[in-house]
mmCIF file of C-alpha atoms in Angstrom:
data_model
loop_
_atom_site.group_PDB
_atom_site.id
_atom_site.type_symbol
_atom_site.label_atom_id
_atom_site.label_comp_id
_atom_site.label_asym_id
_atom_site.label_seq_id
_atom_site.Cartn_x
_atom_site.Cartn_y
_atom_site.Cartn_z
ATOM 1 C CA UNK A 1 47.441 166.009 101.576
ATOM 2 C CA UNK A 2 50.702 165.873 99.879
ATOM 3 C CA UNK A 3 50.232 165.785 95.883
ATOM 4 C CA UNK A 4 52.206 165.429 92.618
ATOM 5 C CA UNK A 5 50.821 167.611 89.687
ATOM 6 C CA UNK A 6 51.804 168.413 86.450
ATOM 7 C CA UNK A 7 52.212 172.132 84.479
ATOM 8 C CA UNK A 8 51.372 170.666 80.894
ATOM 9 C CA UNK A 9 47.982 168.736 80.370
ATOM 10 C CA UNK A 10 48.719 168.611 76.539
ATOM 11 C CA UNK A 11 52.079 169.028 75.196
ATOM 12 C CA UNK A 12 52.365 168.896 71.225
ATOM 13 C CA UNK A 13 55.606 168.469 69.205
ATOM 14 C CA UNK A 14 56.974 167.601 65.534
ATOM 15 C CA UNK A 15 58.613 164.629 65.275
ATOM 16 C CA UNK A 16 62.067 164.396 65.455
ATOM 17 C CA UNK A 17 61.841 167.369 67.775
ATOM 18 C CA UNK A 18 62.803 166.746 71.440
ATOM 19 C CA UNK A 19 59.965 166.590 74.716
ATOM 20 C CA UNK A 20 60.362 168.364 77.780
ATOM 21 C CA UNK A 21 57.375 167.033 80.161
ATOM 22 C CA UNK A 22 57.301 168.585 83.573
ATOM 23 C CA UNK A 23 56.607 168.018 87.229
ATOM 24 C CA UNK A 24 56.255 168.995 90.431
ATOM 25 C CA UNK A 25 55.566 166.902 93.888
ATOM 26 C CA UNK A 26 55.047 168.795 97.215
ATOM 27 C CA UNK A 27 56.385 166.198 99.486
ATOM 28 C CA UNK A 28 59.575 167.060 100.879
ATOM 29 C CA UNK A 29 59.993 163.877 101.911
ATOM 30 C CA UNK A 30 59.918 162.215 98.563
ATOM 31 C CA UNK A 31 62.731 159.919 97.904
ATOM 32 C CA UNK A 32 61.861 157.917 94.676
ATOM 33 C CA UNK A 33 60.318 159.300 91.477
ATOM 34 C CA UNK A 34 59.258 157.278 88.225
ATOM 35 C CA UNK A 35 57.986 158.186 85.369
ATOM 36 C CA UNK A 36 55.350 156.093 83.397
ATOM 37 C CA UNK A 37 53.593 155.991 79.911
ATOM 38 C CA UNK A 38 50.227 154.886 79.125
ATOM 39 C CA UNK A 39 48.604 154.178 75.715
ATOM 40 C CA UNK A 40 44.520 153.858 75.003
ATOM 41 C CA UNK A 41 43.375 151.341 77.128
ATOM 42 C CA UNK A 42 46.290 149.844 78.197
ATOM 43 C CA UNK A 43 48.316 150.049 81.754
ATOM 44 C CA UNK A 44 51.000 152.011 82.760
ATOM 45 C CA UNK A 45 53.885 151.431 81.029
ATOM 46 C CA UNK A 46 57.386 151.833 82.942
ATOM 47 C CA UNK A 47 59.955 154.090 81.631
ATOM 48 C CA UNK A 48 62.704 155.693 84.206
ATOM 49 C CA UNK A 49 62.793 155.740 87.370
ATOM 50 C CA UNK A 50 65.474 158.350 89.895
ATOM 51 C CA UNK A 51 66.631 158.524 93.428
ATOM 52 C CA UNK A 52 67.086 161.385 95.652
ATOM 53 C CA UNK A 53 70.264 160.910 95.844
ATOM 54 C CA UNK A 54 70.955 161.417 91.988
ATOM 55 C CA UNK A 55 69.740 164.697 89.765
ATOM 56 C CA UNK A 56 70.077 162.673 86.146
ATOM 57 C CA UNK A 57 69.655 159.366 85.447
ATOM 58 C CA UNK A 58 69.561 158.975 81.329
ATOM 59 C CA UNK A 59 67.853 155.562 79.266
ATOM 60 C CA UNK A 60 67.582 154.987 76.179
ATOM 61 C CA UNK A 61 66.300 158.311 74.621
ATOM 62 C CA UNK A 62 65.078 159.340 77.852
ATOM 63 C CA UNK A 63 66.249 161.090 80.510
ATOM 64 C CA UNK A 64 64.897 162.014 84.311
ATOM 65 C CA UNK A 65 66.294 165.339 85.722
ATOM 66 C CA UNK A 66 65.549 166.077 89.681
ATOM 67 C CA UNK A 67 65.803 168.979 91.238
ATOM 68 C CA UNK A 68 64.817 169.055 94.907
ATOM 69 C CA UNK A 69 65.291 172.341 95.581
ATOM 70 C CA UNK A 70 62.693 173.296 93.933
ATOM 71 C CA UNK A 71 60.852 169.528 94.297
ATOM 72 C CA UNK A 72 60.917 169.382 90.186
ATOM 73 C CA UNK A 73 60.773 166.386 88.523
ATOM 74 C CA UNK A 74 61.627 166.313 84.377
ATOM 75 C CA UNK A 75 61.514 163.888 81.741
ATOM 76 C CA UNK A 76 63.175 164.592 78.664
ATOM 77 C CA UNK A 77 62.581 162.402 75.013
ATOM 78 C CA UNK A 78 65.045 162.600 72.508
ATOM 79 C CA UNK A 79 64.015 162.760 69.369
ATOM 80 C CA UNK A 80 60.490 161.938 69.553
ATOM 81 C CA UNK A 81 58.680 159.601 66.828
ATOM 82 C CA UNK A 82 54.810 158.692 66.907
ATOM 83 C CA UNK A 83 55.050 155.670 68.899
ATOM 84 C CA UNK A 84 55.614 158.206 71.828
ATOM 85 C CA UNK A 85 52.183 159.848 72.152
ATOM 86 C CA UNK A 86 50.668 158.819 75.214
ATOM 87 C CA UNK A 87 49.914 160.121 78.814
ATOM 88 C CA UNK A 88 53.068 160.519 80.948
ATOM 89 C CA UNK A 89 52.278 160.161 84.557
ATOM 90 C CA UNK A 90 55.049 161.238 87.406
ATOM 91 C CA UNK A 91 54.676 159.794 90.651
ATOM 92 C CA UNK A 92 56.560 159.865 94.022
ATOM 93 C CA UNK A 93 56.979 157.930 97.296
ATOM 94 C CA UNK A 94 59.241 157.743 99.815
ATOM 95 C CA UNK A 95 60.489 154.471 100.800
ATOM 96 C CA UNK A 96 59.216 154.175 104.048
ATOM 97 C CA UNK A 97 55.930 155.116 102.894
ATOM 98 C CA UNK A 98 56.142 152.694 100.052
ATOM 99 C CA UNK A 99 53.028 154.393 98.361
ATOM 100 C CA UNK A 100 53.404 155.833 94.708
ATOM 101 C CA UNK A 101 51.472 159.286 94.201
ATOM 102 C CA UNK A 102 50.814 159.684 90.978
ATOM 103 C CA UNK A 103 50.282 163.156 89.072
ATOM 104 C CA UNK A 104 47.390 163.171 87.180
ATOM 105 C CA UNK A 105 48.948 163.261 83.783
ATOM 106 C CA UNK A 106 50.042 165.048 80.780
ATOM 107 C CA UNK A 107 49.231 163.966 77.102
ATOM 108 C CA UNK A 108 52.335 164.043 74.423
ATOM 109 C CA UNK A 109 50.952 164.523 70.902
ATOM 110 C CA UNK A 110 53.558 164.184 68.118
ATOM 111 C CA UNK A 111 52.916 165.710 65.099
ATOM 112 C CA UNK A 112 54.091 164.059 61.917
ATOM 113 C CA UNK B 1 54.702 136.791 78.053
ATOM 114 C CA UNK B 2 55.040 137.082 81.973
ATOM 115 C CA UNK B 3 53.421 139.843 83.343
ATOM 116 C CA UNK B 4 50.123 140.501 85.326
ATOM 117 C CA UNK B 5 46.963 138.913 83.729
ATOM 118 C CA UNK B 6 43.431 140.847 84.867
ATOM 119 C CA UNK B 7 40.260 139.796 85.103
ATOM 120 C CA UNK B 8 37.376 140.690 83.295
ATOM 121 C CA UNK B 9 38.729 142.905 80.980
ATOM 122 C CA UNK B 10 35.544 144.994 81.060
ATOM 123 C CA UNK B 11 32.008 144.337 83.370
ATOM 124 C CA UNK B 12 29.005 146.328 83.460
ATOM 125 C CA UNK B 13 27.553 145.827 87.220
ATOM 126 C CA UNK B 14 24.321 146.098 89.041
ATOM 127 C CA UNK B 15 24.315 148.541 91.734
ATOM 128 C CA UNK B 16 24.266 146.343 94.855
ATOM 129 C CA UNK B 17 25.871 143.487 93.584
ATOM 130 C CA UNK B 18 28.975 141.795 94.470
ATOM 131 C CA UNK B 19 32.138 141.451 92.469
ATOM 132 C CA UNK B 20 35.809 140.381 92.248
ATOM 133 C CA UNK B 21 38.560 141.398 89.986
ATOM 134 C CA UNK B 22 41.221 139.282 89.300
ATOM 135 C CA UNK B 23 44.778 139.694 89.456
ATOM 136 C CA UNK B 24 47.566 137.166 88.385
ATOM 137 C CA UNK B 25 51.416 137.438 88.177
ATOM 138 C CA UNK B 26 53.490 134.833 87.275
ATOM 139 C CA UNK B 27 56.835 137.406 88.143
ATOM 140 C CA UNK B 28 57.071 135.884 91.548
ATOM 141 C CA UNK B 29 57.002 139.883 92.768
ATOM 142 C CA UNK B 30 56.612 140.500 96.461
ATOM 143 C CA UNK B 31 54.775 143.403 96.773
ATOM 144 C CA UNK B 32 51.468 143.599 94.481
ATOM 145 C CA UNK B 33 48.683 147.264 94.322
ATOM 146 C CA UNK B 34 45.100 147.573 93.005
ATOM 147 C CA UNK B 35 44.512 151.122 92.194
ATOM 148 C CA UNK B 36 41.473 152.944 90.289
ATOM 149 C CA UNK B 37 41.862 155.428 87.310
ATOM 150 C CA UNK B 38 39.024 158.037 87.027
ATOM 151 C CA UNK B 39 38.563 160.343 84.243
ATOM 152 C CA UNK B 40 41.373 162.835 84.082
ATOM 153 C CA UNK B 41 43.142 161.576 87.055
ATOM 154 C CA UNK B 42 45.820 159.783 88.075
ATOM 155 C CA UNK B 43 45.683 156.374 89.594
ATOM 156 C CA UNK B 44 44.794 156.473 93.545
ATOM 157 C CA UNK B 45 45.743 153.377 95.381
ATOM 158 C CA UNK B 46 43.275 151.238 97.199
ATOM 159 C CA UNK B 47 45.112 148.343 98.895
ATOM 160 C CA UNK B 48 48.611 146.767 98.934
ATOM 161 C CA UNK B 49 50.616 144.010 99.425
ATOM 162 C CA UNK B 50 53.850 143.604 100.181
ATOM 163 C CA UNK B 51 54.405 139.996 101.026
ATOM 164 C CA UNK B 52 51.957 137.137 100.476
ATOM 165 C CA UNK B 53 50.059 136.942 103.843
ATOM 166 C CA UNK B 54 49.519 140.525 104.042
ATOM 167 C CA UNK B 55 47.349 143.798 102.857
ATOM 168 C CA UNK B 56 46.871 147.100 103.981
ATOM 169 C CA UNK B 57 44.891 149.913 103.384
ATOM 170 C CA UNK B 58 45.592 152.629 100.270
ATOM 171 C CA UNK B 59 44.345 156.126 99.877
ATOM 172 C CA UNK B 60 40.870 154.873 99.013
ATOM 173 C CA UNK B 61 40.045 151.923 100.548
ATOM 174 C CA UNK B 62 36.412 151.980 101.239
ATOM 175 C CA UNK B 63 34.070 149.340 99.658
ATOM 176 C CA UNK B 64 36.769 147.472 98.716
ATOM 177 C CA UNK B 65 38.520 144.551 100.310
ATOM 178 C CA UNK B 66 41.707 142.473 99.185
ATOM 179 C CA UNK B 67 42.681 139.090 99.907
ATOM 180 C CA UNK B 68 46.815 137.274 99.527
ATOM 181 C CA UNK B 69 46.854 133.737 99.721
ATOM 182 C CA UNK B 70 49.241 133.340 97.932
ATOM 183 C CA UNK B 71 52.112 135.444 95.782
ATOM 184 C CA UNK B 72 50.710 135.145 92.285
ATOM 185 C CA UNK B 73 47.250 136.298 93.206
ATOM 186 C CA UNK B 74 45.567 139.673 94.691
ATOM 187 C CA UNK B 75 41.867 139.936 93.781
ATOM 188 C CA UNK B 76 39.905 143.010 94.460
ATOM 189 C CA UNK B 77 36.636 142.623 95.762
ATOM 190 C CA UNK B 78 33.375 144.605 95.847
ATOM 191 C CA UNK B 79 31.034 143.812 98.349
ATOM 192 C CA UNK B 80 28.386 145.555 97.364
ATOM 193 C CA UNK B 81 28.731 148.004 94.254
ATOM 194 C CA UNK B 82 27.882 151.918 93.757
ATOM 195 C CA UNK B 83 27.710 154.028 90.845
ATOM 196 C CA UNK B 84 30.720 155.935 92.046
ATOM 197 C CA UNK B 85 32.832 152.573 91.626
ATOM 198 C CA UNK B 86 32.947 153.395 88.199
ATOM 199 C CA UNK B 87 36.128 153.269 86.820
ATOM 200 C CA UNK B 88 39.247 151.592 85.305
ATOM 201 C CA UNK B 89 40.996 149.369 87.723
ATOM 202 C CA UNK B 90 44.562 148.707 87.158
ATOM 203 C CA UNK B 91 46.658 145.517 89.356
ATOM 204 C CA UNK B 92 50.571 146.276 89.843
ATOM 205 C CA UNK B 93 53.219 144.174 90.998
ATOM 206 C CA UNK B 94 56.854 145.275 92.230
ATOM 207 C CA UNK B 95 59.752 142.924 93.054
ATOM 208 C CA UNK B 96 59.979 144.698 96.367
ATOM 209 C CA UNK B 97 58.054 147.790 97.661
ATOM 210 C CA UNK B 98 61.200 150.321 96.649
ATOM 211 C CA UNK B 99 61.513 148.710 92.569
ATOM 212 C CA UNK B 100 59.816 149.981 89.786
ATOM 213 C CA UNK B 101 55.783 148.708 89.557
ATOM 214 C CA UNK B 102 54.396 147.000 86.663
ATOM 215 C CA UNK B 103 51.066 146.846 85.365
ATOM 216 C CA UNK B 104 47.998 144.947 84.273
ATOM 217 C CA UNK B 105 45.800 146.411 81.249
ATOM 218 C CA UNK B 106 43.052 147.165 83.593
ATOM 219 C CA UNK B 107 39.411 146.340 84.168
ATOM 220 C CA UNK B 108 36.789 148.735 83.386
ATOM 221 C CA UNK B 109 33.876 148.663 85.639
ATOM 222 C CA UNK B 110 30.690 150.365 85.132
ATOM 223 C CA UNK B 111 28.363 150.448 87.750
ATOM 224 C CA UNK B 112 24.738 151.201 86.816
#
């Protein structure tokens, strides 16, 4: 079935530094992406969210980058600080699905 | 705060028995999700709702059945529990089925 994965499982950085934490979804017919954030024990937290129709869409200290040529989805934290570390998830619908596929995760660790 | 309030936070179940989760939102949302978290996995979605008076079926429905009588409330039922029912169960809630979905802290259910 179609799928949203991520190239990273762990992704390390000093803080200060900025994160790069990757995507990709397989379903062409994707229309919506979001990013989320989840501490220990805790739910998903929301963080950005893009369109198809848009390739950048910024928020505070964040920002989403699409590419659908390539069906690439990117979020990008400026200057990260501790309170970031978590597990990013990336997941996909399109609208007339209205279903989110989630990736199954990649873990930001951010080194004092 | 307003948000989505779930119910138990943790349970520890006979294999057989029967069980509901509860899910309350006091965002008057629409549209309202149970989905399960396994181990090094994303979340998979089990059943929806997108208006009060309606459910449908997820990517992993079976055992499971959902109930909205009302908007505020979704519980997730078990009718009759299995070990591999073990997991973290997270409730969502969207204003509508193409916004952003936000999240309970999750119930985690061992089955034994």
């Amino acid at each position: 079935g179609e799928s949203v994965g991520l190239h990273l499982p762990t992704l390390s950085v000093q803080e200060g530094d900025n994160s790069i934490i990757n995507c990709a979804y397989s379903n062409s017919a994707s229309d919506y992406f979001i990013w989320y954030k989840q501490e220990s024990g805790k739910g998903p937290q929301f963080i950005i969210d893009i369109r198809s129709n848009m390739d950048k869409r910024q928020g505070q200290r964040v920002t989403v980058l699409l590419n659908k040529t390539v069906k690439h989805l990117s979020l990008q934290i400026a200057a990260t600080q501790p309170g970031d570390s978590a597990v990013y998830f990336c997941a996909e619908s399109d609208l007339g699905r209205r279903a989110l596929t989630f990736g199954s995760g990649t873990r930001l660790q951010v080194q004092p | 705060t307003a948000g989505i309030t779930q119910a138990p936070t943790s349970q520890i179940l006979a294999a057989g028995r029967s069980m509901t989760l509860r899910c309350t939102q006091d965002m008057r949302h629409n549209a309202m999700y149970w989905y399960r978290q396994d181990l090094g996995l994303g979340l998979r979605l089990i059943h929806y709702s997108n208006t009060a008076g309606t459910t449908g079926k997820g990517e992993v429905p079976d055992g499971y059945s959902v109930s909205r009588a009302n908007t505020d409330d979704f519980p997730l039922t078990l009718a009759s529990a299995v070990p591999s029912q073990t997991s973290v169960y997270f409730c969502a809630s969207s204003k509508e089925t193409d916004q952003p979905q936000h999240f309970g802290d999750g119930t985690r259910l061992s089955i034994l």
